[in-house]
Amino acid sequence: MIDIYIAASSRAFRKQKRIMCYLLETNHRDEIFTKHDFMLCEGTLNECELKALEAAVNRLKAPMDVCIHSDDDYILVTMQHFNEIREEMFLKKDGTSLSHADLLKGISVKIVSAYAGTKHHAYENWMREEMAKIPPDSINGLSAANKE
């Protein structure tokens, strides 16, 4: 299992530009390994959280179990029910597509099983501090392709 932590520079729900950060953490032979990235996203908070999650799972070499940590209730509830959502083909009970169904489908390719983690996590403050250090004039240079 791998843990994925997600944070946004802005918690506003409206559509806007914001910096997103994701961090992947795994434990191998009692040693913790992490990889992280920052990306610019324009959209609602939920949409940007899902785009950051998609960028994070796209770094996985193979599908695996993931535990998602975010302070966004939508993400945590979605991950808590992700396996059911996938079984229902990303459709609502009335047969219409869920919001952000395309993003959820893309994420599902790299996830065997999803679990909801904690709302507040150990990396939360560090991620926000790092996002605050990014100069506004460099925001246009950020992308999900930047790897550290």
Coordinates of N, CA and C in Angstrom, one line a residue:
M1 N 0.9 -1.2 0.0 CA 0.0 0.0 0.0 C 0.9 1.2 0.0
I2 N 0.4 2.3 -0.7 CA 1.1 3.5 -0.7 C 0.1 4.6 -0.2
D3 N 0.7 5.6 0.6 CA -0.1 6.7 1.1 C 0.1 7.9 0.1
I4 N -1.0 8.6 -0.2 CA -0.9 9.8 -1.0 C -1.5 10.9 -0.2
Y5 N -0.7 12.0 -0.1 CA -1.2 13.2 0.6 C -1.4 14.3 -0.4
I6 N -2.5 15.0 -0.2 CA -2.8 16.1 -1.2 C -3.1 17.4 -0.4
A7 N -2.6 18.5 -0.9 CA -2.9 19.8 -0.3 C -3.1 20.9 -1.4
A8 N -3.9 21.9 -1.1 CA -4.2 23.0 -2.0 C -3.8 24.3 -1.4
S9 N -3.3 25.2 -2.3 CA -2.9 26.5 -1.8 C -4.1 27.4 -1.3
S10 N -5.3 27.0 -1.9 CA -6.5 27.7 -1.5 C -7.6 26.7 -1.3
R11 N -8.3 26.9 -0.2 CA -9.4 26.0 0.2 C -10.8 26.5 -0.3
A12 N -10.8 27.6 -1.1 CA -12.0 28.2 -1.7 C -12.6 27.1 -2.6
F13 N -13.9 27.0 -2.6 CA -14.6 26.0 -3.4 C -14.8 26.5 -4.8
R14 N -14.8 27.8 -5.1 CA -15.1 28.3 -6.4 C -14.0 27.9 -7.4
K15 N -14.3 28.1 -8.6 CA -13.3 27.8 -9.7 C -12.3 28.9 -9.7
Q16 N -11.0 28.5 -9.6 CA -9.9 29.5 -9.6 C -8.6 28.8 -9.8
K17 N -7.6 29.6 -10.0 CA -6.2 29.0 -10.1 C -5.7 28.8 -8.7
R18 N -5.1 27.6 -8.5 CA -4.5 27.3 -7.2 C -3.3 26.4 -7.5
I19 N -2.4 26.4 -6.5 CA -1.2 25.5 -6.6 C -1.6 24.2 -5.8
M20 N -1.3 23.1 -6.3 CA -1.6 21.8 -5.7 C -0.3 21.1 -5.4
C21 N -0.3 20.4 -4.3 CA 0.9 19.6 -4.0 C 0.4 18.2 -3.7
Y22 N 1.1 17.2 -4.1 CA 0.9 15.8 -3.7 C 2.2 15.2 -3.3
L23 N 2.1 14.2 -2.4 CA 3.2 13.5 -1.9 C 2.9 12.1 -1.7
L24 N 3.7 11.2 -2.3 CA 3.5 9.8 -2.2 C 4.5 9.3 -1.1
E25 N 4.1 8.4 -0.3 CA 4.9 7.9 0.8 C 4.7 6.3 0.8
T26 N 5.9 5.7 0.9 CA 5.9 4.2 1.1 C 6.9 3.8 2.0
N27 N 6.7 2.7 2.6 CA 7.7 2.1 3.6 C 8.3 0.8 3.0
H28 N 9.6 0.8 2.9 CA 10.2 -0.4 2.4 C 11.4 -0.8 3.3
R29 N 11.3 -2.0 3.9 CA 12.3 -2.4 4.9 C 12.5 -1.4 6.0
D30 N 11.4 -0.9 6.6 CA 11.4 0.0 7.7 C 12.1 1.4 7.3
E31 N 12.2 1.7 6.0 CA 12.7 3.0 5.6 C 11.6 3.7 4.8
I32 N 11.3 4.9 5.1 CA 10.3 5.7 4.5 C 10.8 6.4 3.2
F33 N 10.1 6.3 2.1 CA 10.5 6.9 0.9 C 9.4 7.8 0.4
T34 N 9.7 9.0 0.0 CA 8.7 10.0 -0.5 C 9.0 10.5 -1.8
K35 N 8.0 10.9 -2.6 CA 8.2 11.7 -3.8 C 7.0 12.7 -3.8
H36 N 7.3 13.9 -4.3 CA 6.3 14.9 -4.3 C 6.4 15.8 -5.5
D37 N 5.4 16.6 -5.8 CA 5.4 17.5 -6.9 C 4.4 18.6 -6.6
F38 N 4.6 19.7 -7.3 CA 3.7 20.8 -7.2 C 3.1 21.1 -8.6
M39 N 1.9 21.5 -8.7 CA 1.3 21.7 -10.0 C 0.3 22.9 -9.9
L40 N 0.2 23.6 -11.0 CA -0.8 24.6 -11.1 C -2.1 24.0 -11.7
C41 N -3.2 24.4 -11.0 CA -4.5 23.8 -11.5 C -5.5 24.9 -11.5
E42 N -6.4 24.9 -12.5 CA -7.5 25.8 -12.5 C -8.8 25.0 -12.5
G43 N -9.6 25.3 -11.5 CA -10.9 24.5 -11.4 C -11.4 24.7 -10.0
T44 N -12.5 23.9 -9.7 CA -13.0 23.9 -8.3 C -12.1 23.2 -7.4
L45 N -12.2 23.3 -6.1 CA -11.4 22.6 -5.2 C -11.4 21.1 -5.4
N46 N -12.6 20.6 -5.5 CA -12.8 19.1 -5.7 C -12.1 18.7 -7.0
E47 N -12.3 19.4 -8.1 CA -11.7 19.1 -9.4 C -10.1 19.1 -9.3
C48 N -9.6 20.1 -8.6 CA -8.1 20.3 -8.5 C -7.6 19.2 -7.6
E49 N -8.3 18.8 -6.5 CA -7.8 17.7 -5.7 C -7.8 16.4 -6.5
L50 N -8.8 16.2 -7.3 CA -8.8 15.0 -8.1 C -7.7 15.0 -9.2
K51 N -7.4 16.2 -9.8 CA -6.3 16.3 -10.7 C -5.0 16.0 -10.1
A52 N -4.8 16.5 -8.9 CA -3.5 16.2 -8.1 C -3.4 14.7 -7.8
L53 N -4.5 14.1 -7.4 CA -4.5 12.7 -7.2 C -4.2 11.9 -8.4
E54 N -4.8 12.3 -9.6 CA -4.5 11.7 -10.8 C -3.0 11.8 -11.2
A55 N -2.4 13.0 -11.0 CA -1.0 13.1 -11.2 C -0.2 12.2 -10.3
A56 N -0.6 12.1 -9.1 CA 0.1 11.2 -8.1 C 0.0 9.8 -8.5
V57 N -1.2 9.3 -8.8 CA -1.3 7.8 -9.2 C -0.6 7.5 -10.5
N58 N -0.5 8.5 -11.4 CA 0.2 8.3 -12.7 C 1.7 8.1 -12.5
R59 N 2.2 8.4 -11.3 CA 3.6 8.1 -11.0 C 3.8 6.7 -10.6
L60 N 2.8 6.0 -10.2 CA 2.9 4.6 -9.8 C 3.3 3.7 -11.0
K61 N 4.2 2.8 -10.8 CA 4.6 1.9 -11.9 C 3.6 0.8 -12.2
A62 N 2.8 0.5 -11.2 CA 1.7 -0.6 -11.4 C 0.6 -0.2 -10.5
P63 N -0.6 -0.7 -10.8 CA -1.8 -0.5 -10.0 C -1.5 -1.1 -8.6
M64 N -2.0 -0.3 -7.5 CA -1.8 -0.8 -6.2 C -2.9 -0.2 -5.3
D65 N -2.9 -0.7 -4.0 CA -3.8 -0.2 -3.0 C -3.2 1.2 -2.6
V66 N -4.1 2.1 -2.4 CA -3.7 3.5 -2.0 C -4.6 3.9 -0.8
C67 N -4.0 4.7 0.0 CA -4.7 5.4 1.1 C -4.5 6.9 0.9
I68 N -5.6 7.6 0.7 CA -5.6 9.0 0.4 C -5.8 9.9 1.6
H69 N -4.9 10.9 1.8 CA -5.0 11.8 2.9 C -5.3 13.2 2.4
S70 N -6.3 13.9 2.8 CA -6.7 15.2 2.3 C -7.6 15.9 3.3
D71 N -7.6 17.2 3.3 CA -8.5 17.9 4.2 C -9.8 18.2 3.5
D72 N -10.0 17.7 2.3 CA -11.2 17.9 1.5 C -12.1 16.7 1.8
D73 N -13.3 17.0 2.4 CA -14.3 16.0 2.7 C -14.7 15.2 1.5
Y74 N -14.9 15.9 0.3 CA -15.3 15.3 -0.9 C -14.3 14.2 -1.3
I75 N -13.1 14.4 -1.2 CA -12.1 13.4 -1.6 C -12.1 12.3 -0.7
L76 N -12.2 12.5 0.6 CA -12.2 11.4 1.6 C -13.4 10.6 1.5
V77 N -14.6 11.2 1.3 CA -15.8 10.4 1.1 C -15.8 9.6 -0.2
T78 N -15.3 10.2 -1.3 CA -15.1 9.5 -2.5 C -14.2 8.3 -2.4
M79 N -13.1 8.5 -1.7 CA -12.2 7.4 -1.6 C -12.7 6.3 -0.7
Q80 N -13.5 6.7 0.3 CA -14.1 5.7 1.2 C -15.1 4.8 0.4
H81 N -15.7 5.4 -0.6 CA -16.7 4.6 -1.4 C -16.2 4.3 -2.8
F82 N -14.9 4.5 -3.0 CA -14.3 4.4 -4.4 C -14.6 3.0 -5.1
N83 N -14.4 2.0 -4.3 CA -14.6 0.6 -4.9 C -16.0 0.4 -5.3
E84 N -17.0 0.9 -4.6 CA -18.4 0.9 -4.9 C -18.7 1.8 -6.2
I85 N -18.1 3.0 -6.1 CA -18.3 3.9 -7.3 C -17.8 3.3 -8.6
R86 N -16.6 2.6 -8.5 CA -16.1 2.0 -9.7 C -17.0 0.9 -10.2
E87 N -17.5 0.0 -9.2 CA -18.4 -1.1 -9.6 C -19.7 -0.5 -10.3
E88 N -20.1 0.6 -9.9 CA -21.3 1.2 -10.4 C -21.0 2.0 -11.7
M89 N -19.8 1.9 -12.2 CA -19.3 2.5 -13.5 C -19.4 4.0 -13.5
F90 N -19.1 4.6 -12.3 CA -19.1 6.0 -12.1 C -20.4 6.7 -12.5
L91 N -21.5 6.0 -12.3 CA -22.8 6.5 -12.6 C -23.6 6.7 -11.3
K92 N -24.5 7.7 -11.3 CA -25.4 7.9 -10.2 C -26.5 6.9 -10.3
K93 N -27.4 6.8 -9.3 CA -28.5 5.8 -9.3 C -29.4 6.1 -10.4
D94 N -29.6 7.3 -10.9 CA -30.5 7.6 -12.0 C -29.8 7.3 -13.4
G95 N -28.6 6.8 -13.4 CA -27.9 6.5 -14.7 C -27.0 7.6 -15.3
T96 N -27.1 8.8 -14.7 CA -26.2 9.9 -15.2 C -24.8 9.8 -14.6
S97 N -23.9 10.4 -15.2 CA -22.5 10.4 -14.8 C -22.3 11.2 -13.5
L98 N -21.4 10.7 -12.7 CA -21.0 11.4 -11.5 C -20.2 12.7 -11.9
S99 N -20.2 13.6 -11.1 CA -19.3 14.8 -11.3 C -17.9 14.3 -11.4
H100 N -17.1 14.8 -12.3 CA -15.7 14.4 -12.5 C -15.5 13.0 -12.8
A101 N -16.5 12.3 -13.4 CA -16.4 10.9 -13.8 C -15.2 10.6 -14.6
D102 N -14.8 11.5 -15.5 CA -13.6 11.2 -16.4 C -12.3 11.2 -15.5
L103 N -12.2 12.1 -14.6 CA -11.0 12.1 -13.7 C -11.0 10.8 -12.8
L104 N -12.2 10.4 -12.3 CA -12.3 9.2 -11.5 C -11.9 8.0 -12.3
K105 N -12.4 7.9 -13.5 CA -12.0 6.8 -14.4 C -10.5 6.7 -14.6
G106 N -9.9 7.8 -14.8 CA -8.4 7.9 -15.1 C -7.7 7.4 -13.8
I107 N -8.1 7.9 -12.7 CA -7.5 7.5 -11.4 C -7.7 6.0 -11.2
S108 N -8.8 5.4 -11.5 CA -9.1 4.0 -11.2 C -8.2 3.1 -11.9
V109 N -7.6 3.5 -13.0 CA -6.7 2.6 -13.7 C -5.5 2.2 -12.9
K110 N -5.0 3.1 -12.0 CA -3.8 2.8 -11.2 C -4.1 2.4 -9.8
I111 N -5.4 2.2 -9.4 CA -5.8 1.9 -8.1 C -6.5 0.5 -8.0
V112 N -5.9 -0.4 -7.2 CA -6.5 -1.7 -7.0 C -7.7 -1.4 -6.0
S113 N -7.4 -0.9 -4.8 CA -8.4 -0.6 -3.8 C -8.0 0.8 -3.2
A114 N -9.0 1.6 -2.8 CA -8.7 2.9 -2.3 C -9.3 3.0 -0.9
Y115 N -8.6 3.7 0.0 CA -8.9 3.9 1.4 C -8.9 5.3 1.7
A116 N -9.8 5.8 2.5 CA -9.7 7.2 3.0 C -8.8 7.2 4.2
G117 N -7.9 8.2 4.2 CA -7.0 8.3 5.3 C -7.4 9.5 6.2
T118 N -6.5 10.1 6.8 CA -6.8 11.1 7.8 C -7.1 12.5 7.1
K119 N -7.9 13.3 7.8 CA -8.2 14.6 7.2 C -7.0 15.6 7.5
H120 N -6.3 15.4 8.6 CA -5.1 16.2 8.9 C -4.0 15.2 9.0
H121 N -2.8 15.6 8.4 CA -1.7 14.7 8.3 C -0.4 15.3 8.6
A122 N 0.6 14.5 8.7 CA 1.9 15.0 9.2 C 2.6 15.9 8.1
Y123 N 2.2 15.8 6.9 CA 2.9 16.6 5.8 C 2.1 17.9 5.5
E124 N 0.9 18.1 6.1 CA 0.0 19.2 5.8 C 0.7 20.5 5.9
N125 N 1.3 20.8 7.0 CA 1.9 22.1 7.2 C 3.1 22.3 6.3
W126 N 3.9 21.3 6.1 CA 5.1 21.4 5.2 C 4.6 21.7 3.8
M127 N 3.6 21.0 3.4 CA 3.1 21.2 2.0 C 2.6 22.7 1.8
R128 N 1.9 23.2 2.8 CA 1.4 24.6 2.7 C 2.5 25.6 2.7
E129 N 3.5 25.3 3.6 CA 4.7 26.2 3.6 C 5.4 26.2 2.3
E130 N 5.6 25.1 1.7 CA 6.3 25.0 0.5 C 5.6 25.7 -0.7
M131 N 4.2 25.5 -0.7 CA 3.4 26.2 -1.7 C 3.5 27.7 -1.6
A132 N 3.6 28.2 -0.3 CA 3.6 29.6 -0.1 C 5.0 30.2 -0.5
K133 N 6.0 29.4 -0.6 CA 7.3 29.9 -1.1 C 7.4 30.0 -2.6
I134 N 6.5 29.5 -3.3 CA 6.5 29.5 -4.8 C 6.2 30.9 -5.2
P135 N 7.1 31.6 -5.9 CA 6.8 33.0 -6.3 C 5.7 33.0 -7.3
P136 N 4.8 34.0 -7.2 CA 3.7 34.2 -8.1 C 4.1 34.2 -9.6
D137 N 5.2 34.8 -9.9 CA 5.6 34.9 -11.3 C 6.1 33.5 -11.9
S138 N 6.3 32.5 -11.0 CA 6.8 31.2 -11.5 C 5.6 30.2 -11.6
I139 N 4.4 30.7 -11.2 CA 3.2 29.8 -11.2 C 3.0 29.2 -12.6
N140 N 3.1 30.0 -13.6 CA 2.9 29.6 -15.0 C 3.9 28.4 -15.4
G141 N 5.0 28.3 -14.7 CA 6.0 27.3 -15.1 C 5.7 26.0 -14.4
L142 N 4.8 25.9 -13.5 CA 4.4 24.7 -12.8 C 3.6 23.8 -13.6
S143 N 3.8 22.5 -13.5 CA 3.0 21.5 -14.2 C 3.2 20.2 -13.5
A144 N 2.3 19.3 -13.9 CA 2.3 17.9 -13.3 C 3.6 17.2 -13.9
A145 N 4.2 17.7 -14.9 CA 5.4 17.1 -15.5 C 6.6 17.3 -14.7
N146 N 6.6 18.4 -13.8 CA 7.8 18.6 -13.0 C 8.0 17.5 -12.0
K147 N 9.1 16.9 -12.0 CA 9.4 15.8 -11.1 C 10.6 16.2 -10.2
E148 N 10.5 15.9 -8.9 CA 11.6 16.2 -8.0 C 12.1 14.9 -7.4

